[in-house]
Structures are given as structure tokens and as C-alpha cells.
Coordinates of C-alpha atoms and ligand atoms in Angstrom, one line a residue:
X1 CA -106.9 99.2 8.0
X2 CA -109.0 96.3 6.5
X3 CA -106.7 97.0 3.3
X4 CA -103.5 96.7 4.4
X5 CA -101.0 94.7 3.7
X6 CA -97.5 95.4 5.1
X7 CA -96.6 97.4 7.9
X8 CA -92.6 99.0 9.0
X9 CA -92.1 99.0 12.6
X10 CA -89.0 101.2 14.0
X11 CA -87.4 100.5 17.2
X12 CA -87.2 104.3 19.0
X13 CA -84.1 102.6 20.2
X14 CA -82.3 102.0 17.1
X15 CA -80.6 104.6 14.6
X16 CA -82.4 105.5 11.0
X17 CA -81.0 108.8 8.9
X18 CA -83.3 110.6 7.7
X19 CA -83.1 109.5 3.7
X20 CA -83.4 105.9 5.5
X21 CA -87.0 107.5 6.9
X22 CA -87.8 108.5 4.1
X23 CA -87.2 105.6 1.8
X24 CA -89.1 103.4 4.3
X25 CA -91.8 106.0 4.2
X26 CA -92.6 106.4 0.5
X27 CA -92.0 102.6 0.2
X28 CA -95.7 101.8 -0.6
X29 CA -95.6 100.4 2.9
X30 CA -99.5 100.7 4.5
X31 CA -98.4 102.3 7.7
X32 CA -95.7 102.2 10.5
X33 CA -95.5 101.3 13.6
X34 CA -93.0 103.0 16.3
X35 CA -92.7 100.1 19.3
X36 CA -89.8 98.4 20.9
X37 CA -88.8 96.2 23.5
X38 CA -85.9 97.7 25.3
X39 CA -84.7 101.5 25.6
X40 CA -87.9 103.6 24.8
X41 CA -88.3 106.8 26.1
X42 CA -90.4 109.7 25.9
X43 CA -88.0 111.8 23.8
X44 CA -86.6 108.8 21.3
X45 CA -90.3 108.5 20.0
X46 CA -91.4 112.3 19.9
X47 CA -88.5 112.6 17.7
X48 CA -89.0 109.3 15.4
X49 CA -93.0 110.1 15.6
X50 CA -91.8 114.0 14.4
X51 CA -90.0 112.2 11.2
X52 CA -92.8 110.0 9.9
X53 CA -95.6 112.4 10.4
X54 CA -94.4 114.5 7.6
X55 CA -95.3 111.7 5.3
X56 CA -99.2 110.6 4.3
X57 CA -99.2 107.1 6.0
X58 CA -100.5 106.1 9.3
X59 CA -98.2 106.8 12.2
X60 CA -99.1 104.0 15.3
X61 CA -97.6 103.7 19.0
X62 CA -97.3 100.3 19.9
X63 CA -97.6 101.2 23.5
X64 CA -94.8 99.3 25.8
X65 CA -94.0 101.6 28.3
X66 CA -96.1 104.1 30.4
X67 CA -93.4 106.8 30.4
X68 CA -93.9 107.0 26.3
X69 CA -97.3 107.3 25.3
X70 CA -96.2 110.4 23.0
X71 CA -99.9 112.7 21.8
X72 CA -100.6 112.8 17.9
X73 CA -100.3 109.2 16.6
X74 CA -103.3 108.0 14.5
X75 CA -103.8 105.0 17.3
X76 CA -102.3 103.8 19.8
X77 CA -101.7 100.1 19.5
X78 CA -102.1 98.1 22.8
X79 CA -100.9 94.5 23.5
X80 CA -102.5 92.1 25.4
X81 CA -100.2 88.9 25.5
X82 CA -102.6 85.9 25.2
X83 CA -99.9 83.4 26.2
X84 CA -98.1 84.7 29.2
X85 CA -98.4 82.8 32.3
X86 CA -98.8 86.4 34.1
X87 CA -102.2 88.3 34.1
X88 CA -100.1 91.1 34.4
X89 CA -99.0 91.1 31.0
X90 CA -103.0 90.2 29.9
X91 CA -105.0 92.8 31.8
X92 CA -103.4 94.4 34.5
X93 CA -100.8 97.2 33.0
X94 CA -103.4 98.1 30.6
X95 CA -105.5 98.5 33.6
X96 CA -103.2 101.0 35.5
X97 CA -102.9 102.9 32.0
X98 CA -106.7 103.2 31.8
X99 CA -106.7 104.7 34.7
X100 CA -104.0 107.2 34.5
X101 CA -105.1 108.8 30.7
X102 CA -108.7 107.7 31.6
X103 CA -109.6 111.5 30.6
X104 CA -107.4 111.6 27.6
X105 CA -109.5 108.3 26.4
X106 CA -112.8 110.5 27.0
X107 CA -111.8 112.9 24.2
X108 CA -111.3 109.9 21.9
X109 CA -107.2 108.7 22.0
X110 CA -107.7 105.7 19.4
X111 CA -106.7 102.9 20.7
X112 CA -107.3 99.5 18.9
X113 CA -105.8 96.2 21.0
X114 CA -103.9 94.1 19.6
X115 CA -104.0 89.9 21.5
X116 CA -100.6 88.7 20.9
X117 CA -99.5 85.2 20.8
X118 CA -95.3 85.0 21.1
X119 CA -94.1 81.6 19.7
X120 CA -89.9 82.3 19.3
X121 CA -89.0 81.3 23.1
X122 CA -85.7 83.1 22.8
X123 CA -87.3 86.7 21.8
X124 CA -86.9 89.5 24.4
X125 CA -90.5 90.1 24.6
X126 CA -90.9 86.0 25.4
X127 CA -88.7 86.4 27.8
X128 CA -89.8 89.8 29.8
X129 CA -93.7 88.5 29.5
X130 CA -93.0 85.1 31.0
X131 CA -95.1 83.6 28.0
X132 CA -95.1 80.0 27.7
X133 CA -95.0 78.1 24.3
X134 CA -98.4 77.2 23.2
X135 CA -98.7 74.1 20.8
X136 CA -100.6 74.9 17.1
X137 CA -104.1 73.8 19.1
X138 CA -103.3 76.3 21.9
X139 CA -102.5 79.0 18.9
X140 CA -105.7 78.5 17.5
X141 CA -108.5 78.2 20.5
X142 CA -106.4 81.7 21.7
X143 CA -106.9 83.0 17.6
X144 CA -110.9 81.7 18.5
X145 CA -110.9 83.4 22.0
X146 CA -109.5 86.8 20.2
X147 CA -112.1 87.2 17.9
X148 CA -115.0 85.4 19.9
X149 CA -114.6 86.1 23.8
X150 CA -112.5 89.4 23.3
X151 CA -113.9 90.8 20.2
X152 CA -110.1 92.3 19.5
X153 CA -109.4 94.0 16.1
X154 CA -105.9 92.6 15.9
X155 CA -104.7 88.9 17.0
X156 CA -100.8 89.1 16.2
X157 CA -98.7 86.2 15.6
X158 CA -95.3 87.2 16.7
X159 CA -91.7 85.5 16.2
X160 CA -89.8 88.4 16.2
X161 CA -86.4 87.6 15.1
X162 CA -87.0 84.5 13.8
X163 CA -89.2 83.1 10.9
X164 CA -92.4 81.2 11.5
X165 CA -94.3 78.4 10.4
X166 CA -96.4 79.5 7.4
X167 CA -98.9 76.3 7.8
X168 CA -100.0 77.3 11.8
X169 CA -100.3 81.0 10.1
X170 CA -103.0 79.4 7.4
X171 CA -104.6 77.7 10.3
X172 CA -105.1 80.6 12.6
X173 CA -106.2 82.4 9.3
X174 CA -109.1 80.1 8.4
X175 CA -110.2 80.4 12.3
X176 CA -111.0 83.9 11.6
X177 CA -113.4 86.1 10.2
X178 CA -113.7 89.6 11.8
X179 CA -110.3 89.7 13.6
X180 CA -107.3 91.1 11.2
X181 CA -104.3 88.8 11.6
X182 CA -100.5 90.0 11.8
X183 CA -97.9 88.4 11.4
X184 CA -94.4 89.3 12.4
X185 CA -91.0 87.8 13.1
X186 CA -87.9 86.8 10.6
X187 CA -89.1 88.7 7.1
X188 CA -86.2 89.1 5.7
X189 CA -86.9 89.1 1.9
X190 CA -89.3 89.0 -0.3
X191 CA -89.8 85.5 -0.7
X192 CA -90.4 85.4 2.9
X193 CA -92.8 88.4 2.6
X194 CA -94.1 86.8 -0.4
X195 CA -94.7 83.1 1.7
X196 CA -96.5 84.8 4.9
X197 CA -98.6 87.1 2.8
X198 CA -100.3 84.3 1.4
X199 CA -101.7 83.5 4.7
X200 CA -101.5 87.0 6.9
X201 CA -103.4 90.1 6.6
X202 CA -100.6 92.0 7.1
X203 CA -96.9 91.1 7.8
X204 CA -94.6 93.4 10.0
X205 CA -91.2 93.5 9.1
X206 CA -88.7 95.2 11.7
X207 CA -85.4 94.0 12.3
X208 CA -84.2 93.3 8.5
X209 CA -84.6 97.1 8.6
X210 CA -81.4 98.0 10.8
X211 CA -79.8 94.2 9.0
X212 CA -79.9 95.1 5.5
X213 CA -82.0 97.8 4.4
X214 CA -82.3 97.0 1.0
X215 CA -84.0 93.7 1.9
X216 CA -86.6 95.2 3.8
X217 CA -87.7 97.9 0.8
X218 CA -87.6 94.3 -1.3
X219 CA -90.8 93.0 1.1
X220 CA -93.0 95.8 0.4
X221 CA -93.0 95.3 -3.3
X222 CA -93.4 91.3 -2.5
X223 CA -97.0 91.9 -1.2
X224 CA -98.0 94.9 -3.7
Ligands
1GP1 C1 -91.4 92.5 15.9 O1 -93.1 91.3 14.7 C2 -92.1 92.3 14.6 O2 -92.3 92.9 16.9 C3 -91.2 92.0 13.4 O3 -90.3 91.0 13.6 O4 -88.1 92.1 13.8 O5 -88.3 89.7 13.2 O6 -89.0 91.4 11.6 P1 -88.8 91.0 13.0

């Protein structure tokens, strides 16, 4: 994972034939990610997680619901959102999933957790975690508390749907040293792939997918 560079991520909810699937899958991409907001069930991931695991490349469940923890990803991706104003959303449904696949845990399910930090206020996930918008110094000490209080592999800048600011994205980058940093939200090209590479580990491009699917091929070859 320490080599990777850009990462898919399908939305279980949203439509993809299977030539699209495949394109996106022998893109040179580093792995994909099957995770959405809205409208993900049990069956809509089993099927999409069916798709990708005929190809080579690293299949991961961003886990967002309870009811769709689907068995035979290569890890299970687990958010923690650093800047909601609800422990909920920080500790306590990861808590009640411990507990109910507790046993599956014991034989190993890899699960690697990922702190999130949501700056775009009007994004869905924003909105359903009750975040509250944290300034560049709040950003940083919650990049600092990531790697140092929390020891997480992942801290994930997210603007989904809407492109960042590349200079906070440097900043947060020279806070750490053990903690991978993603960045997501509004790469939509491969300039803007280009631009956030510079600063990211690795970028996540989703929705230019299902906007213009040409684009999104365009961001892998921008970072390789
Ligand atoms: C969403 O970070 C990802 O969780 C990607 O964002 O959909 O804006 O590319 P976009």
C-alpha cells in the first residue's frame, strides 16, 4: 500500500457496464475501493465486489453500513471521522461493529482505519456526520493526532465533489511521517490529478467516473 498512488472508488449505488469495469480495472490504477454514501446494500456490493475480483488489483470495502460488510475483500476500510461534532461517528458505530463480527476479526478480517477529516460543507457525508468545518490549524493538529495519538494507517482528506486546496494538502503532508495521506474530492482531470499528487500519497477519484469517463482513465496516467 506504501506504493500506491491512485485509487478508483465505485459507488454500489451507481451503474458501471461491465467494459466500463474493466477499463477502470486494467487502468494502471493501484486498487479500488467499493464505498458510498447513500443506497448500499448487501446485494449491490456482492455483485460490484464479484466484477473487480476477477482482475489482479486490490479489491477494499470502505465500510458504511452494517448491513454490507460483504466476505472476500482484501481489507476492509474503516472511517473514523475526526471532525464530526458526534462521537458517534468517531468511535461508537465502529464499536457496535466490533462487537457483532468480533469472531470474524479473530480469524484475521483486515481491517486498516482510515481518520477522516470532511472539509466540502455541502457533501452528503458532511452533512449525515454532523462534521463541523475545521480551519487549516484544526486540519493539521487532527493530521498530528492521526498519526501520533491514534497510530492510524490512513488520515484521509476528503472534499468529495468538490476540489481542494492543494497548499493545506502540502501542509498536512509535511506533518506526517508514518501515516499514508489520501486525498479525495473534485479530480476531475489530469491536471487536477497531476496538482494533488504532488502533495498526496494517493488521490481517490470517484465521481468524474459516472461524469465523464474518459476523464477519469486521463488521472491514472497523470500520476504514473
Ligand atoms: C469520495 O474522496 C472520494 O469519497 C472522491 O471524491 O467523488 O469528488 O472524486 P470525488
Amino acid at each position: 500500500m506504501k506504493s500506491w498512488k491512485h485509487i478508483f472508488k465505485l459507488d454500489p449505488a451507481k451503474e458501471l457496464s461491465d467494459d466500463e469495469i474493466d477499463q477502470l480495472c486494467q487502468s494502471g490504477t493501484d486498487a479500488i475501493i467499493i464505498g458510498g454514501t447513500d443506497g448500499v446494500t448487501y446485494d449491490k456490493v456482492e455483485s460490484l465486489l464479484e466484477k473487480v475480483q476477477a482482475y489482479a488489483l486490490p479489491c477494499l470495502l470502505e465500510v458504511s453500513t452494517m448491513d454490507a460488510i460483504v466476505p472476500g475483500f482484501d481489507y476492509y476500510f474503516i472511517p473514523m471521522v475526526m471532525n464530526s461534532t458526534e462521537k458517534k461517528w468517531m468511535m461508537d458505530i465502529q464499536h457496535k461493529a466490533i462487537k457483532h463480527y468480533k469472531p470474524f476479526l479473530d480469524w484475521g478480517l483486515p481491517l486498516l482505519v482510515e481518520g477522516y477529516c470532511i472539509l466540502n460543507e455541502d457533501c452528503k457525508a458532511f452533512k449525515k456526520t454532523n462534521c463541523k468545518r475545521p480551519d487549516q490549524e484544526d486540519v493539521i493538529a487532527y493530521a498530528y493526532m492521526a498519526e501520533h495519538f491514534f497510530s492510524l494507517p490512513i488520515f484521509y482528506i476528503e472534499y468529495s465533489g468538490m476540489y481542494g486546496d492543494p497548499e493545506l494538502v502540502a501542509q498536512v503532508k509535511a506533518e506526517l511521517k508514518q501515516t499514508l495521506l489520501f486525498y479525495g474530492g473534485g479530480i476531475v482531470n489530469h491536471d487536477k490529478a497531476r496538482e494533488m499528487k504532488k502533495h498526496a500519497d494517493v488521490i481517490i477519484v470517484g465521481n468524474i467516473i459516472y461524469d465523464d469517463f474518459v476523464k477519469a482513465l486521463e488521472t491514472v496516467t497523470a500520476v504514473k
